[in-house]
Structures are given as structure tokens and as C-alpha cells.
Coordinates of C-alpha atoms in Angstrom, one line a residue:
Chain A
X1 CA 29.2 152.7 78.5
X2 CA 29.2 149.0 78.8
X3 CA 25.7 147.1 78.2
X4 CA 24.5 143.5 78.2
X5 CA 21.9 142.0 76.1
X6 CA 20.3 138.5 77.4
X7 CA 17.8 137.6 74.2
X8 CA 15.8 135.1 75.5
X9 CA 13.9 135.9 78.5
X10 CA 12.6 132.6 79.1
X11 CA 13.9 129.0 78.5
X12 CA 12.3 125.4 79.1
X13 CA 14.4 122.4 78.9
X14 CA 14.4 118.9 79.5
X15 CA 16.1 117.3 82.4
X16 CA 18.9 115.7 80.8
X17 CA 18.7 118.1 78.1
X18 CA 21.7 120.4 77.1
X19 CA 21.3 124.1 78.3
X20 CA 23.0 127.7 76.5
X21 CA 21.8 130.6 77.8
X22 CA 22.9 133.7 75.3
X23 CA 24.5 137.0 76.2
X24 CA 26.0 139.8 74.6
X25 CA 27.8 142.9 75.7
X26 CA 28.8 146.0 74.4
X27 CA 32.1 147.4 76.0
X28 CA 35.2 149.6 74.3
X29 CA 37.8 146.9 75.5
X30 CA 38.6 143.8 76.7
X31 CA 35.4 143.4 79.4
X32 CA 35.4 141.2 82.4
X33 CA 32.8 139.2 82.4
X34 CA 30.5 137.2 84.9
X35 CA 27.8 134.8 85.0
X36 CA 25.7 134.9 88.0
X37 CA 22.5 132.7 89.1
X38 CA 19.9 133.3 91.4
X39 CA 17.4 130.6 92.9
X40 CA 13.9 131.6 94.3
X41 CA 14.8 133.6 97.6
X42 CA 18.4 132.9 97.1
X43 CA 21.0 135.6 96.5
X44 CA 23.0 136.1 93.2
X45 CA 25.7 132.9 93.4
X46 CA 28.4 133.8 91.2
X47 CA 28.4 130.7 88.4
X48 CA 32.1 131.6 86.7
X49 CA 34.0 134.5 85.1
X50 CA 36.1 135.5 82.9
X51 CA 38.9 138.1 82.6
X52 CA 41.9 136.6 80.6
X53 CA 43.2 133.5 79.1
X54 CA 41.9 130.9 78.2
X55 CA 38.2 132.2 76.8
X56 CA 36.8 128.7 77.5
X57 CA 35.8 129.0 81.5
X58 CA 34.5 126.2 83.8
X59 CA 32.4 126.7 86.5
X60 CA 30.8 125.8 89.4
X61 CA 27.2 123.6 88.9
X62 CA 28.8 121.7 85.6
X63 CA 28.8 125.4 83.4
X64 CA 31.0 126.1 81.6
X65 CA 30.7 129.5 79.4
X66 CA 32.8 130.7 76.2
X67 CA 34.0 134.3 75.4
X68 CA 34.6 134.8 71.9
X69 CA 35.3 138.3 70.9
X70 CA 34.4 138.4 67.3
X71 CA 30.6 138.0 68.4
X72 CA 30.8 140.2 71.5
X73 CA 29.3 136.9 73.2
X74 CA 29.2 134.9 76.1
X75 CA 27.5 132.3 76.6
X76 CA 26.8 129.8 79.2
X77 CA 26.4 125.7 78.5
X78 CA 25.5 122.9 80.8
X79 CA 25.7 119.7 78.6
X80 CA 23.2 118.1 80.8
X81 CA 20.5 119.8 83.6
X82 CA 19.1 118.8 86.3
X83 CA 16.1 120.0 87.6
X84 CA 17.8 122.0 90.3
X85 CA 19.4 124.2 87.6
X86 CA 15.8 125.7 87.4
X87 CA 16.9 129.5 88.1
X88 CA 17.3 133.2 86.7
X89 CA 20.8 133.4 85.0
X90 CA 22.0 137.0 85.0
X91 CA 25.1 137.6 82.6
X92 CA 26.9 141.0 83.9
X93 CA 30.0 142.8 82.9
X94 CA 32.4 144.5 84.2
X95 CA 34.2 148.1 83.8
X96 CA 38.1 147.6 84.8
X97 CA 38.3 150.6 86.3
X98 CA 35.7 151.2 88.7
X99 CA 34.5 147.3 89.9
X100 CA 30.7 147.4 89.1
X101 CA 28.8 145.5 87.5
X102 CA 26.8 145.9 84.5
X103 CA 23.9 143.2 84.3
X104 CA 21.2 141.7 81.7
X105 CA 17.9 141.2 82.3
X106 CA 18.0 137.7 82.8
X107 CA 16.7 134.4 82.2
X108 CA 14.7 132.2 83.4
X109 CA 15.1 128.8 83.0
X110 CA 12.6 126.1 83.8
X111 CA 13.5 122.2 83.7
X112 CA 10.5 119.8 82.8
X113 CA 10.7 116.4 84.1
Chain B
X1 CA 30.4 129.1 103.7
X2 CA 30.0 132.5 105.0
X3 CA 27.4 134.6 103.9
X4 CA 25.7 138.2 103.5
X5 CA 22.5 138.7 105.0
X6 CA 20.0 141.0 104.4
X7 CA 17.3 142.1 106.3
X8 CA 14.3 142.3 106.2
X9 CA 13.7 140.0 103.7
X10 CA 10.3 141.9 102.6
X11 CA 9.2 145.3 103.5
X12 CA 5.8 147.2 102.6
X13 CA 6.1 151.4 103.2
X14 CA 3.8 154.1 102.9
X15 CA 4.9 156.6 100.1
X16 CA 6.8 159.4 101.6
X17 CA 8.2 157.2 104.7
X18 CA 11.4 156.9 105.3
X19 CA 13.3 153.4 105.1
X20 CA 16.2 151.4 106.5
X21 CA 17.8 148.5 104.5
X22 CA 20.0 146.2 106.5
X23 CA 22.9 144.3 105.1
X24 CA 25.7 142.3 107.2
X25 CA 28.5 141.9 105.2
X26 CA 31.4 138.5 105.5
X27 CA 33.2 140.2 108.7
X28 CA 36.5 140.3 106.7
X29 CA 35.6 141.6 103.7
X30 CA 36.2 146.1 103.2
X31 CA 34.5 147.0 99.9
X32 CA 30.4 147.5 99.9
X33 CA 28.0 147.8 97.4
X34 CA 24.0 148.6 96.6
X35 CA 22.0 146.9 93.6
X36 CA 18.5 147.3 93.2
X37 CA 16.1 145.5 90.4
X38 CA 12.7 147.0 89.5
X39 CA 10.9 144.2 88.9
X40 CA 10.9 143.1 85.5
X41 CA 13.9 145.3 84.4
X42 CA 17.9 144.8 84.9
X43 CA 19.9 144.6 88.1
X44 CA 21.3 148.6 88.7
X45 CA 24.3 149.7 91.1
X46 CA 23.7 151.9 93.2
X47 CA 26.9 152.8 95.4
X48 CA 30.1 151.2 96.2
X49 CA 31.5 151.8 99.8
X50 CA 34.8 152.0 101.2
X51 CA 36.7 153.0 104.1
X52 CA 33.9 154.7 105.6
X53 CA 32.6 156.4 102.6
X54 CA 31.3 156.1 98.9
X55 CA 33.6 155.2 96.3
X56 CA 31.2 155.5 93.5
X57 CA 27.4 156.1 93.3
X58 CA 25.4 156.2 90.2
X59 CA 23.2 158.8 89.2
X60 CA 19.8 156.9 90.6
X61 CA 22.1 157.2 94.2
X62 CA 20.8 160.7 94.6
X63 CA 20.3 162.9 98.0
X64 CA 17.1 160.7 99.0
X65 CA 19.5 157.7 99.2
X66 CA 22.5 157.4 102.0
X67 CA 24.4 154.4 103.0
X68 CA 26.3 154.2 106.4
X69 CA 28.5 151.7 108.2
X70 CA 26.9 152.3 111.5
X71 CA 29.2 150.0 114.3
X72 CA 31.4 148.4 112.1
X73 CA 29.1 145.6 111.2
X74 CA 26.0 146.5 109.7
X75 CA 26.0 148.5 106.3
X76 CA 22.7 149.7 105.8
X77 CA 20.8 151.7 102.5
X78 CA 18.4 154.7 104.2
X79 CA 15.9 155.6 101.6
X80 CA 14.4 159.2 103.1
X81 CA 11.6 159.5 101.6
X82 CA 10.0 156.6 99.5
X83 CA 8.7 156.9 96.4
X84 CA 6.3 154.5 94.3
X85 CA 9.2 154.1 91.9
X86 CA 11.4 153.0 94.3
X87 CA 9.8 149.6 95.1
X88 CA 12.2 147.2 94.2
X89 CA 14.9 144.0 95.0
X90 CA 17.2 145.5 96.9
X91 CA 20.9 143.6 96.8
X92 CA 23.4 144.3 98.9
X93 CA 27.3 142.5 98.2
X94 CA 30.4 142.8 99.6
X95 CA 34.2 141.8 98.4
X96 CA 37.4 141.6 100.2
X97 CA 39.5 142.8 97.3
X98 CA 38.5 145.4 94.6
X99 CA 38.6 142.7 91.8
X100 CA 34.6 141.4 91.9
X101 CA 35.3 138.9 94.2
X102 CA 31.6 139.8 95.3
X103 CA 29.0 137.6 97.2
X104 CA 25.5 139.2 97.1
X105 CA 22.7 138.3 99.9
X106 CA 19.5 137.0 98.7
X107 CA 18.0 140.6 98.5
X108 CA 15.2 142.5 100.4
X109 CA 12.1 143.1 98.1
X110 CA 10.6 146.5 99.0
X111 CA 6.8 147.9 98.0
X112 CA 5.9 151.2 98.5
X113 CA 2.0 151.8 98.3

């Protein structure tokens, strides 16, 4: 069964700063995978996936998130953040054969001024 | 941008009491699903719903959980009788294709005391 690990539970940056949130997975083959972020009282916005190609994937917000199948990672960058990026980030993946989604526990980032 | 929208946003039940979860999907979307989160753990599907009945459920979906598609609108989550373990974030997403082209609504956070 697929499974995701997010390591860090909690992140502060710096406005300005450069963000990468960690995730792992755990799947037999070639996963689709998903980053997803969710504001206070918001829904889960979907931030970018991936499920072939080119394993360097842009986003919508400035992230941008690289698979690299050696590591069994993907992770998510923002070169610079702004303090709206404050947010959970939820890393999911997904089974090809049966469309649902397997999620991490999330992070939360805060942004300091 | 259209939307899914859950309702209510926050509900308190009495252990043992039955509940109704209310989702309105994007009116041209056919494929339904059910996340929850316990609060502090991962996001969990529940069920996935098509053409008027489940496509998949996992094996927290069991009898006291049943989702319907009432009038062709609404798809709502009945909980029959709540337990404490069941309070939780309760997601509900929808896709016009079977390929996770999901959008979640903003979740309805449900206590049972």
C-alpha cells in the first residue's frame, strides 16, 4: 500500500526567504503524485502534480516541486515567500488504479515578517 | 472559479445522534468523494461515488456511514450513529474525469461530545 511521510511538522521562514517542504512516499511503481495546500477555513487547493515527464513541475503560487525516484521524494520549493504562503502543505499520492489519494500529515508553514 | 461547498461549516452532536454532512459538488463534475482528518493525524478517504453508487469505500466507510445523491445536486455523508471517535474534518471533493482532477471544499469540522 502506498504511504507518505511529511518529516517536519512545522516550518518558520522569513518573508523573502526560500521555502522546501519534504515528502516521501512509499509506492510499488511509478506513483502520481500531488501537492495540495490548505489556508485557515479554506479547502485543499491543489498546488501542482505530477504523473510523467518531466520530473521538475511548476505550479501554481510560484512552487515548483521535484520528483526524483532514487530518494522516493518530492519535494516542494518556493524560491521566495510571501507572507500569504502561510498554510498547511499536504503532499498526497496517488494509486493508478483506483483515483484516491493517499496523504501526509502535513505542514505547517508560518512566515515571519 | 466554481467551487464545492460544504455545509455546515461546524457541527457539535451528541454521541449516538445521527448526522447529515452536506456537500454541493461543481454541477458538471460525475465522480464524488469523502475525506475526513482526525485532528492532528492524516487526511483518510472515505468513499468515492459514481453513477449513483460507491465505487470504492475504505474500510473506516463501514455500515454506520452511507452517502447518497439525493436530487441530483446535493451529495451528502449520513453518519447514523455518532461516535466520540468520529469527530473530525470532514472533506468532501468532486472531479469531472477519473484522473484527480479533484477540487475539495473547505471542509465541515464535526465534535461529537
Amino acid at each position: 500500500a502506498q504511504s507518505v511521510t511529511q518529516p517536519d511538522i512545522h516550518i518558520t521562514v522569513s518573508e523573502g526567504a526560500s521555502l522546501e517542504l519534504r515528502c516521501n512516499y512509499s509506492y510499488g511503481a511509478t506513483p502520481y503524485l500531488f501537492w495540495y495546500v490548505q489556508s485557515p477555513g479554506q479547502g485543499l487547493q491543489l498546488l501542482l502534480k505530477y504523473f510523467s515527464g518531466d520530473t521538475l513541475v511548476q505550479g501554481i503560487k510560484g512552487f515548483e516541486a521535484e520528483f526524483k525516484r532514487s530518494q522516493s521524494s518530492f519535494n516542494l520549493r518556493k524560491p521566495s515567500v510571501h507572507w500569504s504562503d502561510a498554510a498547511e502543505y499536504f503532499c498526497a499520492v496517488g494509486d493508478r488504479r483506483d483515483y484516491k489519494l493517499s496523504f501526509g500529515a502535513g505542514t505547517t508553514v508560518t512566515v515571519r515578517a | 472559479e466554481p467551487e464545492v461547498t460544504q455545509t455546515p461549516s461546524h457541527q457539535v452532536t451528541q454521541m449516538g445522534q445521527e448526522v447529515i454532512l452536506r456537500c454541493v459538488p461543481i454541477s458538471n463534475h460525475l465522480y464524488f468523494y469523502w475525506y475526513r482528518q482526525i485532528l492532528g493525524q492524516k487526511v483518510e478517504f472515505l468513499v468515492s461515488f459514481y453513477n449513483n453508487e460507491i465505487s470504492e469505500k475504505s474500510e473506516i466507510f463501514d455500515d454506520q456511514f452511507s452517502v447518497e445523491r439525493p436530487d441530483g445536486s446535493n451529495f451528502t455523508l449520513k453518519i447514523r450513529s455518532t461516535k466520540l471517535e468520529d469527530s473530525a474534518m470532514y472533506f468532501c471533493a468532486s472531479s469531472d474525469t477519473d484522473n484527480y482532477g479533484y477540487t475539495f471544499g473547505s471542509g465541515t469540522r464535526l465534535t461529537v461530545v
